[in-house]
XYZ file of C-alpha atoms in Angstrom:
485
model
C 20.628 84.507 0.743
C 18.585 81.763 2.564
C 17.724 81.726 5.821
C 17.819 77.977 7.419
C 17.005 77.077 10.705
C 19.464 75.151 12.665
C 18.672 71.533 14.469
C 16.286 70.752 11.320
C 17.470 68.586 8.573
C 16.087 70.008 5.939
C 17.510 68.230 2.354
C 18.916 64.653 1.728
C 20.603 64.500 -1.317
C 21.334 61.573 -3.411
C 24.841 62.453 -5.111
C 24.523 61.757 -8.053
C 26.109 63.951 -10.166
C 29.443 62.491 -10.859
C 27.862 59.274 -11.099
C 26.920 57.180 -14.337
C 22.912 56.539 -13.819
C 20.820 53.668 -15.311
C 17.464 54.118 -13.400
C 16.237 57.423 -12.238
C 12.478 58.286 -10.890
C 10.951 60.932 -8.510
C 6.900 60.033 -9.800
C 6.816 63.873 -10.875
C 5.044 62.793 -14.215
C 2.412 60.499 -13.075
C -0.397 60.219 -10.437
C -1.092 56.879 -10.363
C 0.261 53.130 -11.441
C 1.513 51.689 -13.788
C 3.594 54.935 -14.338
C 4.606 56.555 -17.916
C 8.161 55.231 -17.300
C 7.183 51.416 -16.117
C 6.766 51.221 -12.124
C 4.163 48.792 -11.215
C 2.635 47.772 -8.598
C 0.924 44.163 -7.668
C -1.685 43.071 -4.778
C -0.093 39.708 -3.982
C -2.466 39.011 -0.620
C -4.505 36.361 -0.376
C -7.097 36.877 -1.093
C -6.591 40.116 -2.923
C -7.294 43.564 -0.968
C -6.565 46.075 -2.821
C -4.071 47.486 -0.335
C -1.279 48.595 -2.914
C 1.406 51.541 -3.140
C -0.108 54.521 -4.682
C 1.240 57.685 -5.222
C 0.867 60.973 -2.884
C 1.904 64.303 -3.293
C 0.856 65.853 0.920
C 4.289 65.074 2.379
C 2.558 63.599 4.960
C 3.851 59.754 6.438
C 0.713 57.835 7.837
C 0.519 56.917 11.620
C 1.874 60.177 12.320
C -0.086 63.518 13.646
C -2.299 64.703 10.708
C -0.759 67.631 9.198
C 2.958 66.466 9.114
C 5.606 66.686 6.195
C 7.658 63.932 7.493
C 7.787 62.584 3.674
C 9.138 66.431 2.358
C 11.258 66.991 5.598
C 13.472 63.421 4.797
C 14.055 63.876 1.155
C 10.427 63.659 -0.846
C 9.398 66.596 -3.540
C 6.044 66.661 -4.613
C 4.633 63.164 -5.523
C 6.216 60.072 -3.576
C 5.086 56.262 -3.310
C 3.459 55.207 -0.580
C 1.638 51.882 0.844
C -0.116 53.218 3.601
C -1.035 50.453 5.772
C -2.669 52.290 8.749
C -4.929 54.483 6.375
C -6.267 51.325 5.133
C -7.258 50.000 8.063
C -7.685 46.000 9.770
C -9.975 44.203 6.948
C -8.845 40.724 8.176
C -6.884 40.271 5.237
C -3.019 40.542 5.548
C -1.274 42.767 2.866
C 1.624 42.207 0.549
C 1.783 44.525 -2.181
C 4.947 45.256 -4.200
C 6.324 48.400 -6.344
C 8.612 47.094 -9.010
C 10.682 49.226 -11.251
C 11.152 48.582 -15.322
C 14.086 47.050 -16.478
C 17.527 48.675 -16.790
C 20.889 47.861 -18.047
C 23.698 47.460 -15.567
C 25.857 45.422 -17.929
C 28.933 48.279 -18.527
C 28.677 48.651 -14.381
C 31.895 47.559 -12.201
C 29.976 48.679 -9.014
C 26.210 49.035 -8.631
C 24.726 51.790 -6.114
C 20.925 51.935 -4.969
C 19.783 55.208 -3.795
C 16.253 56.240 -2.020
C 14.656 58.544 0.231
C 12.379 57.455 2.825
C 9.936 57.100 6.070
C 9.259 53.660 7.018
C 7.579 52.876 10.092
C 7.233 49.157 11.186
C 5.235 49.039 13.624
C 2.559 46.711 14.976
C 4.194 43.928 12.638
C 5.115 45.703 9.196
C 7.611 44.251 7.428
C 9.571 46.125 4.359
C 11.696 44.380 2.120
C 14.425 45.957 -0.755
C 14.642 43.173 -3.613
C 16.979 42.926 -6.817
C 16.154 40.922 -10.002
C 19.405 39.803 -11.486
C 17.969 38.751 -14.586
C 16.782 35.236 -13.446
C 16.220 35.533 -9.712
C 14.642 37.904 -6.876
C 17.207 38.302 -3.476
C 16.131 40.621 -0.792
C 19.111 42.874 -0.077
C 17.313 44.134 3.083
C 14.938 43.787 5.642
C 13.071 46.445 7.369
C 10.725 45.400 10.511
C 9.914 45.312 13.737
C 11.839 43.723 16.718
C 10.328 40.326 16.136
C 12.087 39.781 13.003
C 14.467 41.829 10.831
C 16.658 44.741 11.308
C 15.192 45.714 14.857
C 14.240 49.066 13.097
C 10.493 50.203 13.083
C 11.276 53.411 11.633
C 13.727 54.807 9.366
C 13.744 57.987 7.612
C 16.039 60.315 5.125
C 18.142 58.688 2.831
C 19.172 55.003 2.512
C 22.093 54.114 0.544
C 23.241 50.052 -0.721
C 25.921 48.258 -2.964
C 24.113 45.827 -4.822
C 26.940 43.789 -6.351
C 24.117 41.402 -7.531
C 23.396 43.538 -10.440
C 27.099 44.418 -11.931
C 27.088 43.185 -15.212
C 23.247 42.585 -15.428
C 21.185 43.448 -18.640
C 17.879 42.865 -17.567
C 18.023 44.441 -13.650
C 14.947 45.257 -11.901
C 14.461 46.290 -8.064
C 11.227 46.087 -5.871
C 10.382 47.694 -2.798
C 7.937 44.838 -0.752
C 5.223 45.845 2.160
C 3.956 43.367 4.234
C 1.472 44.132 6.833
C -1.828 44.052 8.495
C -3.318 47.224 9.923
C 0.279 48.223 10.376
C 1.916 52.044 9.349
C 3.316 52.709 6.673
C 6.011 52.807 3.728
C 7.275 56.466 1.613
C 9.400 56.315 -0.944
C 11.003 59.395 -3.650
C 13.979 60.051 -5.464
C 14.894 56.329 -6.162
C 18.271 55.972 -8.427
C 20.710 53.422 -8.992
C 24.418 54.138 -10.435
C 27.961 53.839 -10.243
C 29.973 56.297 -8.214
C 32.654 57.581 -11.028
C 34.809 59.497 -8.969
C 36.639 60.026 -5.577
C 35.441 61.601 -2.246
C 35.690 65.466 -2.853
C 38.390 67.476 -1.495
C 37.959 69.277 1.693
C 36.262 72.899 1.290
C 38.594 76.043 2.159
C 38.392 79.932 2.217
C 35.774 79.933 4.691
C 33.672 82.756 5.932
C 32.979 83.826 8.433
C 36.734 83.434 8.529
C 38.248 81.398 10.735
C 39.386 83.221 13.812
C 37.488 86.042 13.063
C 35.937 88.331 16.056
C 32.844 91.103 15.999
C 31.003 88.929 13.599
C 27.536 90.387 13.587
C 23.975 89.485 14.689
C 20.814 90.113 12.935
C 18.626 90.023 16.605
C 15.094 88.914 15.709
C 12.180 88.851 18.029
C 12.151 84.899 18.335
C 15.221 83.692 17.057
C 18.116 85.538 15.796
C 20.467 85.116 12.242
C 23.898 84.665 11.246
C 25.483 84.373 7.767
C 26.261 84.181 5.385
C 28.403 80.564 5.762
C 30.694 80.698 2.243
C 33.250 78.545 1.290
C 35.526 77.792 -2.132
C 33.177 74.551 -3.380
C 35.268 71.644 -3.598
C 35.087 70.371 -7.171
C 33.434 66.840 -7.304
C 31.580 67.626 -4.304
C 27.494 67.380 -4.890
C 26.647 68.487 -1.424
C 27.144 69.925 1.517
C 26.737 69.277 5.838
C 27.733 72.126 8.141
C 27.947 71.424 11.837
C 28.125 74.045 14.370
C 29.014 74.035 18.043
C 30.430 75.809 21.068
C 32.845 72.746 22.182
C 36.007 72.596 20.062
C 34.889 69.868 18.219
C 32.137 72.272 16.464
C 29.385 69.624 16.732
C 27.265 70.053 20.202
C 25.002 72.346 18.457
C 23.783 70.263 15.350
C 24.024 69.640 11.712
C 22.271 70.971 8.603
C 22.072 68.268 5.862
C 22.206 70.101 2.184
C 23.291 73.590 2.920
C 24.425 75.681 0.646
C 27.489 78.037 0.575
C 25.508 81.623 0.895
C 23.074 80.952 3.389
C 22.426 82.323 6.663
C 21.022 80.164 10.078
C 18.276 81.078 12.249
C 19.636 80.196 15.728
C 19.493 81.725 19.002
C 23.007 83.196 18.623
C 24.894 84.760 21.791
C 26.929 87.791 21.883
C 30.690 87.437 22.444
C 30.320 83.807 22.128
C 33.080 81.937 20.383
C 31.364 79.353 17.538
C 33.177 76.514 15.909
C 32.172 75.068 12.479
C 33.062 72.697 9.988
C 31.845 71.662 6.694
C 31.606 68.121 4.836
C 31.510 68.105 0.997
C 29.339 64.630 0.073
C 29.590 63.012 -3.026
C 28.861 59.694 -4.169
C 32.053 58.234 -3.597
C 31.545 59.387 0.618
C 32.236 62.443 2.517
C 35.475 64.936 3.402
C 35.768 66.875 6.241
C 37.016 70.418 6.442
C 39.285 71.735 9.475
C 37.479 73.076 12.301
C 36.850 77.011 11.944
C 35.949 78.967 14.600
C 34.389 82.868 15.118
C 33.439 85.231 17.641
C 30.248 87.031 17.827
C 30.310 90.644 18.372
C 29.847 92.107 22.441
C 26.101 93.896 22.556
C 26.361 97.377 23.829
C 23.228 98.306 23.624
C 22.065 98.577 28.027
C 18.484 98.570 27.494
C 15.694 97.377 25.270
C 15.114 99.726 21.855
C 12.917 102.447 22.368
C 9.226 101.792 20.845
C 8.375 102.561 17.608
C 6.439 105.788 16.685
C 5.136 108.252 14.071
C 3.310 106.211 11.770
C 2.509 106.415 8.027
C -0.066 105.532 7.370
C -1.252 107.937 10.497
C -3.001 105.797 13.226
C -6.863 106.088 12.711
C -6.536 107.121 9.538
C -9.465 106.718 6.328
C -9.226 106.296 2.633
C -5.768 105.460 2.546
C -4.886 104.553 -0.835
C -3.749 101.534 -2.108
C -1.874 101.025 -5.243
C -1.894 98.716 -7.844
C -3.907 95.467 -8.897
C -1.964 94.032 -6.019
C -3.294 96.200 -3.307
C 0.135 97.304 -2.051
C 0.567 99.676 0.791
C 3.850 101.737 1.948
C 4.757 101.565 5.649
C 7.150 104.153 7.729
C 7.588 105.033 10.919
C 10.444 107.391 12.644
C 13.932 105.190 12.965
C 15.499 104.378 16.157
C 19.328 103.143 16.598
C 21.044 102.566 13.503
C 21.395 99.156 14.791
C 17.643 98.079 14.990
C 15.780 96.089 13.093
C 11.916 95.735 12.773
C 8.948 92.909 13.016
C 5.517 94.413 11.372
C 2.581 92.840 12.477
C -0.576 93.343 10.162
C -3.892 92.193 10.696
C -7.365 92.604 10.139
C -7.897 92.021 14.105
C -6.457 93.070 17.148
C -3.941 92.021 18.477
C -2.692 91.809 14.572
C -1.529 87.835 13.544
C 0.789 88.339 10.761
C 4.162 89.059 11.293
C 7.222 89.348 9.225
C 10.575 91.228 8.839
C 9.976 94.972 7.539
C 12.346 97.706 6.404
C 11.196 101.550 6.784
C 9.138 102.263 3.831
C 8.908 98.951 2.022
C 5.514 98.016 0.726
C 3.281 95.463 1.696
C 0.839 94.212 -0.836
C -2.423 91.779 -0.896
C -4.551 94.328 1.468
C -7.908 94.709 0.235
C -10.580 97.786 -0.517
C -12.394 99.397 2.400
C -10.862 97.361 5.060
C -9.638 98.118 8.686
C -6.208 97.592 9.269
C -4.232 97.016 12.803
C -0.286 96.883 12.971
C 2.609 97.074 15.333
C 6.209 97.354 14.817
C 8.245 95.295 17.066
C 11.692 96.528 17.655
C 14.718 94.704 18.421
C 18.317 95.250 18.972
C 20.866 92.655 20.669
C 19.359 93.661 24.286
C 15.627 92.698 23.611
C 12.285 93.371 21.966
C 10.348 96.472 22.522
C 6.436 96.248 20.900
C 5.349 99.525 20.038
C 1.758 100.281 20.441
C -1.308 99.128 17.926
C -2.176 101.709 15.394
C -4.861 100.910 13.005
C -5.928 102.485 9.280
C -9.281 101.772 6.689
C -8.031 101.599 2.807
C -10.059 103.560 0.369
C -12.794 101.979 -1.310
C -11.119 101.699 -4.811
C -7.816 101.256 -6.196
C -5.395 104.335 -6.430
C -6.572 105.729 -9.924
C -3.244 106.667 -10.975
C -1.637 103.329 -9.759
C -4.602 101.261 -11.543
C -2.586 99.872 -14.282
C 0.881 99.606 -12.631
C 2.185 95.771 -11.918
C 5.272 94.950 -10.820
C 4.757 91.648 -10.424
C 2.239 88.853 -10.760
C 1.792 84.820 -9.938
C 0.086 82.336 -11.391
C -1.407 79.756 -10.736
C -2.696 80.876 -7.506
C -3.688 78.818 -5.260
C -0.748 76.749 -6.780
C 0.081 73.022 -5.789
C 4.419 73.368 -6.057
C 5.047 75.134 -9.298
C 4.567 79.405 -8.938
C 5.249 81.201 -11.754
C 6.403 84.655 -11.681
C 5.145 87.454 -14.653
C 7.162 90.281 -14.814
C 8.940 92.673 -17.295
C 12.209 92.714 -14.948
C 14.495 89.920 -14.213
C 13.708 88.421 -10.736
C 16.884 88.297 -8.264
C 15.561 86.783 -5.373
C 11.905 85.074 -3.635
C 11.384 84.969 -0.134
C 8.506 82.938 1.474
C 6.786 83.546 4.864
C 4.154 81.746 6.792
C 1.606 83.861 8.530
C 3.437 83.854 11.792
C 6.856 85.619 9.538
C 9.032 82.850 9.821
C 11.024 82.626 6.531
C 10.288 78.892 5.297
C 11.565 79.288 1.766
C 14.209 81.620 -0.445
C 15.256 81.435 -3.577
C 18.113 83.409 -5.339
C 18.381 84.375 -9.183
C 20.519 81.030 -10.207
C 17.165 78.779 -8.093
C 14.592 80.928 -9.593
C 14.088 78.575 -12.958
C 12.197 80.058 -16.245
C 10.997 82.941 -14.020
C 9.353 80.252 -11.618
C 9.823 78.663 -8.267
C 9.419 75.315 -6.699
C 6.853 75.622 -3.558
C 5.998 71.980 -3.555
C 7.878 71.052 -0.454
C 5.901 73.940 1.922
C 2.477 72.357 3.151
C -0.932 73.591 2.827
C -2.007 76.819 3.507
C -1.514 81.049 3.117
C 1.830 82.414 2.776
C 3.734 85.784 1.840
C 5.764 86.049 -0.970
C 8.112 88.787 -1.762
C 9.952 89.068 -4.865
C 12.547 91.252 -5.339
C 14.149 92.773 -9.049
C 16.636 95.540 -8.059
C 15.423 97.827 -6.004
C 11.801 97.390 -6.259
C 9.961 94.684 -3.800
C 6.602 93.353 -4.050
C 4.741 91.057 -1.347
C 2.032 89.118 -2.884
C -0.416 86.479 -0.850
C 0.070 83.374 -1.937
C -2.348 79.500 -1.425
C -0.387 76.380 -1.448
C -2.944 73.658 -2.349
């Protein structure tokens, strides 16, 4: 089950699979023009610059604060298109570059659909253009550009959608996607198809749960945010997609929508007790959207009256030396005595104090990546629906080797790691699920058995940096440090 955090769109998603497709490409295979499949790209200034569309692979949209993913957050994966006008800078010479797709047949066609996700940004006097090649001419099918001239639109983002009756019936069909600037932003572009729709909008989604009407629906408290789920539903059968919109007006939509989310999942919100929710869904297709009934639940009362009581007895024992750690992946098992049966836990691990790692944690469950002959600090936060109680800081120092007996026990293993999207998984065990954390224990990625693809996962759209990964095969759990390049 995936764990999604509500007011983020996370996933735009083309709908294209009840649709008949003549052009397809997501620059996966290629890192620079001309591509393997035929995209182009031309310098058209004059004089010449050198200012053209290249491809990226950060997720990050120039102009913006360094360190964004506005490109992965709006529909990119791994390597987009992008004319970066802002990272090249004022050279006195005004830009107008194009990317140009190969030719492909939309002769059988009755209707013609262009599909793209994007971030544009306009501003300081960008222009973007959309252009179609109907086998003798080029006619811009729309503008993109600042106030002066245009659509009044200096930025758009997610996924743009256009009939292009121009092309029905064309052999020879090209598109081109045209910057014009001077020291302006910027231009992203992924996931570019073009097809006909070839069926109807899907029918509306029933057998819902959380059920509709249903009461004491419970509340996984956390210690920043809390979780609900999972949201099911009966899929509708042409249906590619699917929006669910939450709210506490009758209308179920004051809260916000999640683009892209799957039947299964869970939302991290900051859920109320005995708070009545309403919730619909809309299944997407090509052919447009349908929208379900309004459902509507009520959150369990808390009766807890006062913050859980602190954690204490610790394993390992606070202060303590040579505690072993097993296996090639350093793993460690953490306990300490329960509370409530209704509490949940935060561990906090690091190599300082206070400790800067923090993640979920069940009594017992193992924790690996720790290294030889190192000092330890930890704290379990614990939390129950009336607040957070941090118990105190206990530290530990592993042993200076590897647990002999443990030496040549793995569970699990990665590769390649660092890794820049693709993490492979070695194990002799089928995999059911993979959870990613970042360092703060957020869950920004999950993945269950029917995502998890030739024992690998896709960690392309998470940006640079350290993260936790625990992989799960029955009921044995292994957490394993991961780089994303």
């Amino acid at each position: 089950m995936k764990k999604i955090t509500l007011l983020m769109t996370l996933v735009f998603s083309s709908c294209l699979m009840f649709g008949q497709t003549v052009l397809t490409e997501d620059f996966e295979n290629d890192t620079a023009f001309p591509t393997s499949t035929g995209w182009t790209v031309e310098d058209l200034a004059t004089p010449p610059n050198a200012e053209v569309w290249v491809i990226d692979n950060t997720g990050e949209a120039g102009g913006f604060t360094a360190g964004n993913t506005l490109v992965y957050d709006n529909g990119g994966v791994g390597n987009y298109a992008t004319m970066d006008s802002d990272g090249y800078g004022n050279n006195g010479t005004a830009e107008n570059t194009t990317l140009t797709s190969p030719v492909f047949d939309c002769s059988t066609l009755t209707s013609v659909t262009l599909s793209f996700d994007t971030v544009y940004n306009g501003n300081f006097g960008g222009q973007g253009t959309i252009e179609v090649f109907n086998g003798s001419s080029w006619t811009t099918i729309q503008t993109y550009a600042t106030a002066s001239g245009g659509t009044p639109n200096t930025t758009v983002t997610g996924t743009q959608t256009f009939d292009v009756p121009e092309l029905i019936g064309v052999s020879n069909a090209q598109i081109r996607f045209r910057f014009t600037a001077n020291w302006s932003i910027s231009w992203s572009i992924d996931n570019i198809s073009v097809f006909q729709c070839t069926v109807s909008p899907p029918v509306a989604v029933s057998a819902v749960a959380p059920a509709s009407g249903a009461t004491d629906v419970e509340i996984n408290y956390g210690t920043t945010t809390n979780n609900l789920g999972p949201f099911e539903w009966t899929d509708a059968p042409t249906a590619d997609s699917y929006n669910i919109s939450l709210g506490t007006n009758i209308a179920g939509d004051d809260i916000g929508t999640i683009s892209g989310f799957d039947s299964g999942n869970s939302i991290n919100f900051n859920w109320q007790p005995n708070t009545t929710y309403f919730w619909f869904i809309e299944a997407v297709n090509c052919a447009g959207l349908t929208t379900s009934p309004v459902f509507s639940f009520t959150t369990a009362a808390c009766t807890a009256t006062a913050a859980p009581t602190a954690a204490s007895g610790p394993n390992p024992a606070n202060s303590a030396t040579a505690v072993p750690i097993q296996g090639p992946d350093g793993a460690v098992n953490f306990s300490w005595t329960a509370g409530a049966p209704e509490d949940t836990y935060v561990l906090n691990i690091g190599t300082a104090n206070p400790p800067d790692q923090s993640f979920d944690f069940e009594i017992g469950d193992p924790l690996t990546g720790l290294q030889v002959n190192t000092t330890y600090f930890w704290r379990i936060d614990t939390v129950n629906c009336f607040g957070v109680t941090e118990g105190p800081v206990w530290s530990f120092t592993t042993d200076s080797q590897l647990s002999i007996t443990d030496n040549n026990i793995e569970t699990f293993s990665v590769y390649p790691n660092p890794t820049s999207g693709i993490l492979n998984i070695k194990s002799n065990e089928d995999v059911d699920n993979v959870t990613v954390y970042n360092l703060l224990g957020q869950n920004v990625a999950s993945f269950d058995k029917n995502q998890i693809t030739d024992s690998s996962v896709n960690l392309s759209e998470l940006s640079k940096g350290l993260y936790l990964v625990k992989i799960t095969s029955g009921d044995k759990s292994q957490t394993i440090r991961v780089t994303k390049d």
